[in-house]
Tab-separated table of C-alpha atoms in Angstrom:
chain	number	residue	atom	x	y	z
D	1	UNK	CA	25.093	-1.921	8.579
D	2	UNK	CA	25.368	-2.386	4.857
D	3	UNK	CA	23.552	-5.345	2.673
D	4	UNK	CA	25.660	-5.960	-0.687
D	5	UNK	CA	23.947	-7.211	-3.564
D	6	UNK	CA	25.504	-9.003	-6.563
D	7	UNK	CA	23.009	-9.736	-9.618
D	8	UNK	CA	24.830	-9.325	-12.667
D	9	UNK	CA	23.362	-10.803	-14.633
D	10	UNK	CA	20.163	-12.161	-16.098
D	11	UNK	CA	19.704	-15.957	-14.976
D	12	UNK	CA	20.229	-17.939	-18.456
D	13	UNK	CA	18.754	-20.791	-16.711
D	14	UNK	CA	15.302	-19.992	-15.899
D	15	UNK	CA	14.506	-18.451	-19.187
D	16	UNK	CA	12.013	-17.639	-21.160
D	17	UNK	CA	11.373	-16.271	-17.898
D	18	UNK	CA	14.678	-14.162	-17.948
D	19	UNK	CA	14.541	-13.130	-21.183
D	20	UNK	CA	12.169	-9.880	-20.194
D	21	UNK	CA	13.571	-9.299	-16.374
D	22	UNK	CA	16.634	-10.551	-14.546
D	23	UNK	CA	16.050	-13.620	-12.292
D	24	UNK	CA	16.174	-11.631	-8.696
D	25	UNK	CA	12.497	-9.559	-9.860
D	26	UNK	CA	11.009	-12.342	-11.011
D	27	UNK	CA	8.514	-12.861	-7.643
D	28	UNK	CA	7.926	-15.720	-5.133
D	29	UNK	CA	4.894	-15.816	-3.226
D	30	UNK	CA	3.800	-12.096	-4.773
D	31	UNK	CA	6.924	-10.449	-3.880
D	32	UNK	CA	10.738	-10.628	-5.805
D	33	UNK	CA	13.062	-12.620	-4.732
D	34	UNK	CA	16.035	-10.380	-4.072
D	35	UNK	CA	13.020	-8.332	-1.973
D	36	UNK	CA	12.356	-11.317	0.645
D	37	UNK	CA	16.368	-12.013	0.067
D	38	UNK	CA	17.146	-8.601	1.707
D	39	UNK	CA	14.093	-8.840	3.918
D	40	UNK	CA	14.714	-12.128	5.554
D	41	UNK	CA	18.621	-10.567	5.899
D	42	UNK	CA	17.509	-7.599	7.653
D	43	UNK	CA	15.372	-9.460	9.992
D	44	UNK	CA	18.055	-11.867	11.019
D	45	UNK	CA	20.641	-9.123	11.562
D	46	UNK	CA	18.303	-6.884	13.405
D	47	UNK	CA	20.165	-4.071	12.997
D	48	UNK	CA	19.099	-0.423	11.163
D	49	UNK	CA	20.323	-0.855	7.285
D	50	UNK	CA	21.942	1.552	6.207
D	51	UNK	CA	22.570	0.817	2.310
D	52	UNK	CA	21.965	-1.485	0.692
D	53	UNK	CA	23.666	-1.614	-2.914
D	54	UNK	CA	23.242	-3.878	-5.259
D	55	UNK	CA	25.763	-5.251	-9.164
D	56	UNK	CA	23.582	-5.061	-12.194
D	57	UNK	CA	24.342	-5.057	-15.861
D	58	UNK	CA	23.552	-2.192	-16.798
D	59	UNK	CA	21.243	-3.126	-20.004
D	60	UNK	CA	18.343	-3.747	-16.745
D	61	UNK	CA	17.316	-0.389	-17.268
D	62	UNK	CA	16.474	2.567	-15.435
D	63	UNK	CA	12.652	0.358	-14.378
D	64	UNK	CA	14.768	-2.233	-12.764
D	65	UNK	CA	16.686	0.087	-11.333
D	66	UNK	CA	13.761	2.578	-9.486
D	67	UNK	CA	11.989	-0.861	-8.697
D	68	UNK	CA	15.885	-1.922	-7.130
D	69	UNK	CA	16.323	1.443	-5.208
D	70	UNK	CA	12.379	0.986	-3.906
D	71	UNK	CA	13.277	-2.163	-2.450
D	72	UNK	CA	15.586	-0.422	-0.640
D	73	UNK	CA	14.298	2.079	0.898
D	74	UNK	CA	10.899	0.022	2.421
D	75	UNK	CA	13.795	-1.231	4.663
D	76	UNK	CA	14.564	2.522	5.601
D	77	UNK	CA	17.913	2.157	3.947
D	78	UNK	CA	19.760	3.657	0.957
D	79	UNK	CA	19.919	2.397	-2.594
D	80	UNK	CA	22.803	2.457	-4.756
D	81	UNK	CA	23.499	0.957	-8.192
D	82	UNK	CA	26.567	-0.110	-8.820
D	83	UNK	CA	27.087	-1.695	-13.099
D	84	UNK	CA	29.109	-5.132	-13.494
D	85	UNK	CA	28.421	-5.646	-17.441
D	86	UNK	CA	30.801	-8.081	-17.968
D	87	UNK	CA	30.830	-11.847	-16.326
D	88	UNK	CA	34.233	-11.843	-14.317
D	89	UNK	CA	33.309	-13.549	-11.523
D	90	UNK	CA	32.387	-13.285	-7.815
D	91	UNK	CA	35.423	-11.070	-6.764
D	92	UNK	CA	35.097	-8.756	-9.778
D	93	UNK	CA	31.315	-8.312	-8.923
D	94	UNK	CA	32.228	-7.451	-5.129
D	95	UNK	CA	34.987	-4.656	-6.779
D	96	UNK	CA	32.103	-3.119	-8.407
D	97	UNK	CA	30.159	-1.959	-5.794
D	98	UNK	CA	34.056	-0.651	-3.808
D	99	UNK	CA	32.679	2.558	-2.931
D	100	UNK	CA	30.407	0.976	-0.712
D	101	UNK	CA	33.085	-1.775	0.901
D	102	UNK	CA	33.260	0.132	4.420
D	103	UNK	CA	32.118	-1.264	8.157
D	104	UNK	CA	29.889	-4.063	9.064
D	105	UNK	CA	27.834	-5.735	5.874
D	106	UNK	CA	26.799	-8.595	4.453
D	107	UNK	CA	27.242	-9.896	0.664
D	108	UNK	CA	24.217	-12.204	-0.584
D	109	UNK	CA	24.148	-13.123	-3.663
D	110	UNK	CA	20.612	-12.753	-4.828
D	111	UNK	CA	19.405	-15.463	-6.288
D	112	UNK	CA	18.646	-17.757	-3.075
D	113	UNK	CA	15.984	-17.425	-0.435
D	114	UNK	CA	16.853	-18.473	3.504
D	115	UNK	CA	14.662	-19.116	6.668
D	116	UNK	CA	16.936	-18.361	9.404
D	117	UNK	CA	16.603	-17.819	13.151
D	118	UNK	CA	20.392	-17.187	14.782
D	119	UNK	CA	21.823	-14.814	16.464
D	120	UNK	CA	24.804	-13.033	14.632
D	121	UNK	CA	28.365	-12.757	16.269
D	122	UNK	CA	29.401	-9.792	15.957
D	123	UNK	CA	32.886	-10.570	17.493
D	124	UNK	CA	33.553	-12.828	14.667
D	125	UNK	CA	36.012	-10.643	11.824
D	126	UNK	CA	33.423	-12.782	9.190
D	127	UNK	CA	29.915	-15.176	9.140
D	128	UNK	CA	29.550	-17.322	6.505
D	129	UNK	CA	26.026	-18.766	6.418
D	130	UNK	CA	25.692	-22.647	5.616
D	131	UNK	CA	22.700	-25.528	5.478
D	132	UNK	CA	23.440	-28.454	6.574
D	133	UNK	CA	23.273	-31.067	3.024
D	134	UNK	CA	22.591	-34.594	2.273
D	135	UNK	CA	25.638	-34.212	-0.858
D	136	UNK	CA	28.082	-32.522	0.582
D	137	UNK	CA	30.092	-33.352	-2.333
D	138	UNK	CA	27.933	-31.122	-4.697
D	139	UNK	CA	28.727	-27.833	-2.599
D	140	UNK	CA	30.963	-25.708	-1.677
D	141	UNK	CA	31.258	-26.524	1.676
D	142	UNK	CA	33.106	-25.514	5.437
D	143	UNK	CA	35.723	-27.439	7.267
D	144	UNK	CA	35.535	-26.594	11.515
D	145	UNK	CA	38.777	-26.699	13.755
D	146	UNK	CA	37.793	-27.964	17.447
D	147	UNK	CA	36.207	-24.201	18.396
D	148	UNK	CA	33.430	-24.114	15.776
D	149	UNK	CA	36.158	-21.901	13.946
D	150	UNK	CA	35.967	-21.961	9.665
D	151	UNK	CA	39.855	-23.391	9.045
D	152	UNK	CA	39.111	-24.240	5.371
D	153	UNK	CA	36.706	-23.482	2.569
D	154	UNK	CA	36.898	-26.633	0.589
D	155	UNK	CA	35.086	-27.139	-3.237
D	156	UNK	CA	32.959	-30.247	-4.267
D	157	UNK	CA	34.879	-32.047	-1.827
D	158	UNK	CA	35.402	-35.930	-2.931
D	159	UNK	CA	36.414	-36.841	-0.228
D	160	UNK	CA	34.478	-36.228	3.380
D	161	UNK	CA	35.089	-32.838	4.894
D	162	UNK	CA	31.335	-31.307	6.448
D	163	UNK	CA	27.935	-31.270	5.268
D	164	UNK	CA	27.527	-27.767	5.832
D	165	UNK	CA	27.157	-26.532	2.242
D	166	UNK	CA	27.784	-21.940	1.387
D	167	UNK	CA	24.842	-20.679	0.761
D	168	UNK	CA	26.088	-17.393	-0.500
D	169	UNK	CA	25.514	-14.972	2.151
D	170	UNK	CA	28.742	-13.260	4.503
D	171	UNK	CA	28.901	-11.480	6.975
D	172	UNK	CA	32.180	-8.975	7.757
D	173	UNK	CA	32.840	-7.449	10.436
D	174	UNK	CA	34.959	-4.601	8.729
D	175	UNK	CA	34.285	-5.254	4.759
D	176	UNK	CA	36.714	-2.966	3.806
D	177	UNK	CA	39.890	-5.818	4.725
D	178	UNK	CA	37.908	-7.816	2.017
D	179	UNK	CA	38.018	-5.235	-0.169
D	180	UNK	CA	41.521	-4.890	0.043
D	181	UNK	CA	42.342	-8.261	-0.436
D	182	UNK	CA	39.939	-8.688	-3.610
D	183	UNK	CA	41.704	-5.441	-4.753
D	184	UNK	CA	44.787	-7.951	-4.169
D	185	UNK	CA	43.610	-11.225	-6.501
D	186	UNK	CA	42.525	-8.096	-8.615
D	187	UNK	CA	46.247	-6.994	-9.455
D	188	UNK	CA	47.921	-10.030	-9.253
D	189	UNK	CA	45.165	-12.066	-12.163
D	190	UNK	CA	44.466	-14.839	-9.123
D	191	UNK	CA	42.040	-16.573	-11.537
D	192	UNK	CA	39.877	-19.827	-10.456
D	193	UNK	CA	37.477	-21.381	-13.699
D	194	UNK	CA	38.517	-17.907	-15.101
D	195	UNK	CA	36.923	-15.826	-12.564
D	196	UNK	CA	37.623	-13.754	-9.796
D	197	UNK	CA	36.029	-15.059	-7.142
D	198	UNK	CA	35.040	-14.002	-3.463
D	199	UNK	CA	36.825	-17.189	-2.081
D	200	UNK	CA	40.260	-16.268	-2.504
D	201	UNK	CA	39.786	-13.015	-0.566
D	202	UNK	CA	38.560	-14.823	2.416
D	203	UNK	CA	40.754	-17.215	2.056
D	204	UNK	CA	43.850	-14.423	2.176
D	205	UNK	CA	41.906	-13.093	5.348
D	206	UNK	CA	41.949	-17.017	6.820
D	207	UNK	CA	45.483	-17.138	6.219
D	208	UNK	CA	46.120	-13.823	8.198
D	209	UNK	CA	44.465	-15.385	11.422
D	210	UNK	CA	40.590	-13.934	10.683
D	211	UNK	CA	38.281	-15.387	12.859
D	212	UNK	CA	35.592	-16.643	11.066
D	213	UNK	CA	32.795	-19.112	11.906
D	214	UNK	CA	29.513	-20.217	10.246
D	215	UNK	CA	25.912	-19.310	11.105
D	216	UNK	CA	23.004	-22.064	10.034
D	217	UNK	CA	20.135	-21.331	8.426
D	218	UNK	CA	17.148	-23.445	8.764
D	219	UNK	CA	15.862	-23.666	5.200
D	220	UNK	CA	17.867	-22.665	2.016
D	221	UNK	CA	15.739	-22.577	-0.377
D	222	UNK	CA	17.287	-21.872	-5.064
D	223	UNK	CA	15.697	-20.326	-7.119
D	224	UNK	CA	18.228	-21.870	-10.603
D	225	UNK	CA	15.433	-23.071	-13.221
D	226	UNK	CA	12.141	-23.288	-13.271
D	227	UNK	CA	11.395	-26.580	-11.356
D	228	UNK	CA	13.347	-25.694	-8.794
D	229	UNK	CA	12.312	-21.933	-8.594
D	230	UNK	CA	8.424	-23.647	-8.546
D	231	UNK	CA	9.237	-25.623	-5.758
D	232	UNK	CA	10.832	-22.263	-3.638
D	233	UNK	CA	7.668	-21.023	-4.181
D	234	UNK	CA	5.366	-23.907	-2.793
D	235	UNK	CA	7.414	-24.011	0.278
D	236	UNK	CA	7.672	-19.991	0.869
D	237	UNK	CA	3.693	-20.503	0.357
D	238	UNK	CA	3.876	-23.020	3.393
D	239	UNK	CA	6.000	-20.865	5.647
D	240	UNK	CA	3.978	-17.596	5.174
D	241	UNK	CA	0.653	-19.583	5.637
D	242	UNK	CA	2.364	-21.527	9.343
D	243	UNK	CA	3.413	-17.692	9.983
D	244	UNK	CA	-0.270	-16.379	9.290
D	245	UNK	CA	0.148	-14.213	6.401
D	246	UNK	CA	-2.393	-12.573	4.921
D	247	UNK	CA	-1.816	-13.934	0.903
D	248	UNK	CA	-4.880	-13.558	-0.346
D	249	UNK	CA	-6.186	-10.374	-1.770
D	250	UNK	CA	-9.704	-9.480	-0.427
D	251	UNK	CA	-11.521	-8.294	-3.961
D	252	UNK	CA	-10.525	-11.910	-5.369
D	253	UNK	CA	-13.522	-12.149	-8.087
D	254	UNK	CA	-14.895	-15.745	-7.026
D	255	UNK	CA	-17.355	-17.379	-9.600
D	256	UNK	CA	-17.551	-21.459	-9.146
D	257	UNK	CA	-14.065	-21.320	-8.263
D	258	UNK	CA	-12.109	-22.805	-5.011
D	259	UNK	CA	-8.848	-21.805	-3.175
D	260	UNK	CA	-7.032	-24.152	-1.872
D	261	UNK	CA	-4.279	-23.367	0.532
D	262	UNK	CA	-1.877	-22.023	0.608
D	263	UNK	CA	-1.931	-19.758	-2.091
D	264	UNK	CA	-0.491	-16.305	-3.101
D	265	UNK	CA	-3.858	-14.425	-4.867
D	266	UNK	CA	-2.701	-10.899	-5.915
D	267	UNK	CA	-5.441	-8.013	-6.536
D	268	UNK	CA	-7.878	-8.048	-9.203
D	269	UNK	CA	-7.893	-11.591	-10.188
D	270	UNK	CA	-10.981	-13.493	-11.308
D	271	UNK	CA	-11.198	-17.062	-10.764
D	272	UNK	CA	-14.221	-18.818	-13.017
D	273	UNK	CA	-15.139	-22.322	-12.849
D	274	UNK	CA	-11.811	-23.104	-11.558
D	275	UNK	CA	-9.793	-24.411	-8.788
D	276	UNK	CA	-6.506	-23.182	-7.599
D	277	UNK	CA	-4.253	-24.831	-5.129
D	278	UNK	CA	-2.595	-26.087	-3.379
D	279	UNK	CA	1.009	-24.077	-3.540
D	280	UNK	CA	-0.165	-21.830	-6.575
D	281	UNK	CA	0.825	-18.258	-6.547
D	282	UNK	CA	-1.568	-15.523	-9.180
D	283	UNK	CA	0.362	-12.469	-10.048
D	284	UNK	CA	-2.024	-8.774	-9.619
D	285	UNK	CA	-4.764	-8.990	-13.273
D	286	UNK	CA	-4.687	-12.676	-13.470
D	287	UNK	CA	-7.777	-14.470	-15.145
D	288	UNK	CA	-8.199	-18.101	-14.834
D	289	UNK	CA	-11.376	-19.927	-16.455
D	290	UNK	CA	-12.670	-23.428	-16.668
D	291	UNK	CA	-9.344	-24.962	-15.139
D	292	UNK	CA	-7.463	-26.246	-12.149
D	293	UNK	CA	-4.526	-25.745	-11.079
D	294	UNK	CA	-1.496	-26.432	-8.459
D	295	UNK	CA	1.896	-26.522	-7.944
D	296	UNK	CA	2.495	-23.334	-9.980
D	297	UNK	CA	4.189	-19.868	-10.250
D	298	UNK	CA	1.883	-17.908	-12.229
D	299	UNK	CA	2.336	-13.818	-12.850
D	300	UNK	CA	0.880	-10.577	-13.300
D	301	UNK	CA	-2.198	-10.855	-15.962
D	302	UNK	CA	-1.954	-13.964	-17.255
D	303	UNK	CA	-5.013	-15.064	-18.817
D	304	UNK	CA	-5.402	-19.056	-18.446
D	305	UNK	CA	-8.454	-21.331	-20.210
D	306	UNK	CA	-9.347	-24.616	-20.048
D	307	UNK	CA	-5.943	-26.088	-18.148
D	308	UNK	CA	-5.028	-28.677	-16.209
D	309	UNK	CA	-1.473	-27.008	-14.411
D	310	UNK	CA	0.727	-28.680	-12.325
D	311	UNK	CA	4.188	-27.701	-11.866
D	312	UNK	CA	4.233	-24.532	-14.484
D	313	UNK	CA	5.593	-21.370	-15.010
D	314	UNK	CA	3.662	-18.593	-16.528
D	315	UNK	CA	5.013	-15.225	-17.430
D	316	UNK	CA	3.440	-11.476	-17.023
D	317	UNK	CA	0.971	-10.774	-19.502
D	318	UNK	CA	1.084	-14.216	-20.750
D	319	UNK	CA	-1.919	-16.256	-22.727
D	320	UNK	CA	-2.467	-20.460	-22.592
D	321	UNK	CA	-5.578	-22.183	-23.410
D	322	UNK	CA	-4.870	-25.870	-23.641
D	323	UNK	CA	-4.236	-29.126	-21.963
D	324	UNK	CA	-0.835	-29.504	-21.356
D	325	UNK	CA	-0.070	-29.322	-17.276
D	326	UNK	CA	4.281	-28.742	-16.819
D	327	UNK	CA	4.440	-26.381	-18.950
D	328	UNK	CA	7.309	-22.494	-19.080
D	329	UNK	CA	6.102	-20.193	-21.346
D	330	UNK	CA	7.963	-16.289	-20.522
D	331	UNK	CA	6.298	-13.298	-20.774
D	332	UNK	CA	3.797	-11.936	-23.327
D	333	UNK	CA	3.664	-15.668	-24.748
D	334	UNK	CA	0.365	-17.233	-26.453
D	335	UNK	CA	-0.056	-21.233	-26.380
D	336	UNK	CA	-3.617	-22.183	-27.675
């Protein structure tokens, strides 16, 4: 089994945090988004992962590439890097990794997280992962026949089709079939919304009678902008706490400080005259003094003083001293 992860863009909606690192490497509950994503997919598949192919922009640099390779290796897989230097759509991104498009594979976009527990139907030609939503008109949804097979993809339907939204994770029994259809899309310049789309390849597979079925996830968490990323961090902390995962490093230094779970506290964190939690992630090396923090995501080596933070997101090596609450400052920022 292979996992193909298109992640070429840095993520403009999450600036300033993505000015220095790409969005999929922002930590949620102490672990990068893309790391959690591939771990969760591997857990659902319950199969050996042979290769994880990451499609990135060449400007991400060697350090990011090394981090991605390490993520693959932790799952016992080969890590492969491909480049998409022009934002030409999902179908184009996948085809940038065409040398890896063979055999059974999962394609997953790296700005989402899931919680799922279902048996993958490996007899189907494809499984499209979906989540039941309250407002299907805001999403791409699937249309099912009486046999519960997917017969149509409908983008933001004005009239009700179904309430099962496509979340951007797909299984293909042989991803080479999708590759062939996407090559046709590229060769014939089939464009929607100014881009080459994966859906055009999928629709051609459906037209040829291939079997598509849904795989419904229990939780679908977005990391599109600051507010939803902070919310996703809080939800993930709750899940991990419920699972009994140890989230607070044993070496945290407390001086007149309280931690209210669930929280993730990294290594070498110092809390002085502080209340932290619930729903807070503090990365390695953070220093918090005379402050209260809840429902917030703080990356590594940040220094926070005299603050009362709620729904805040603070980058690596940032320094904050003040009484703002719902702030968003990127790496190496100073706000005093």
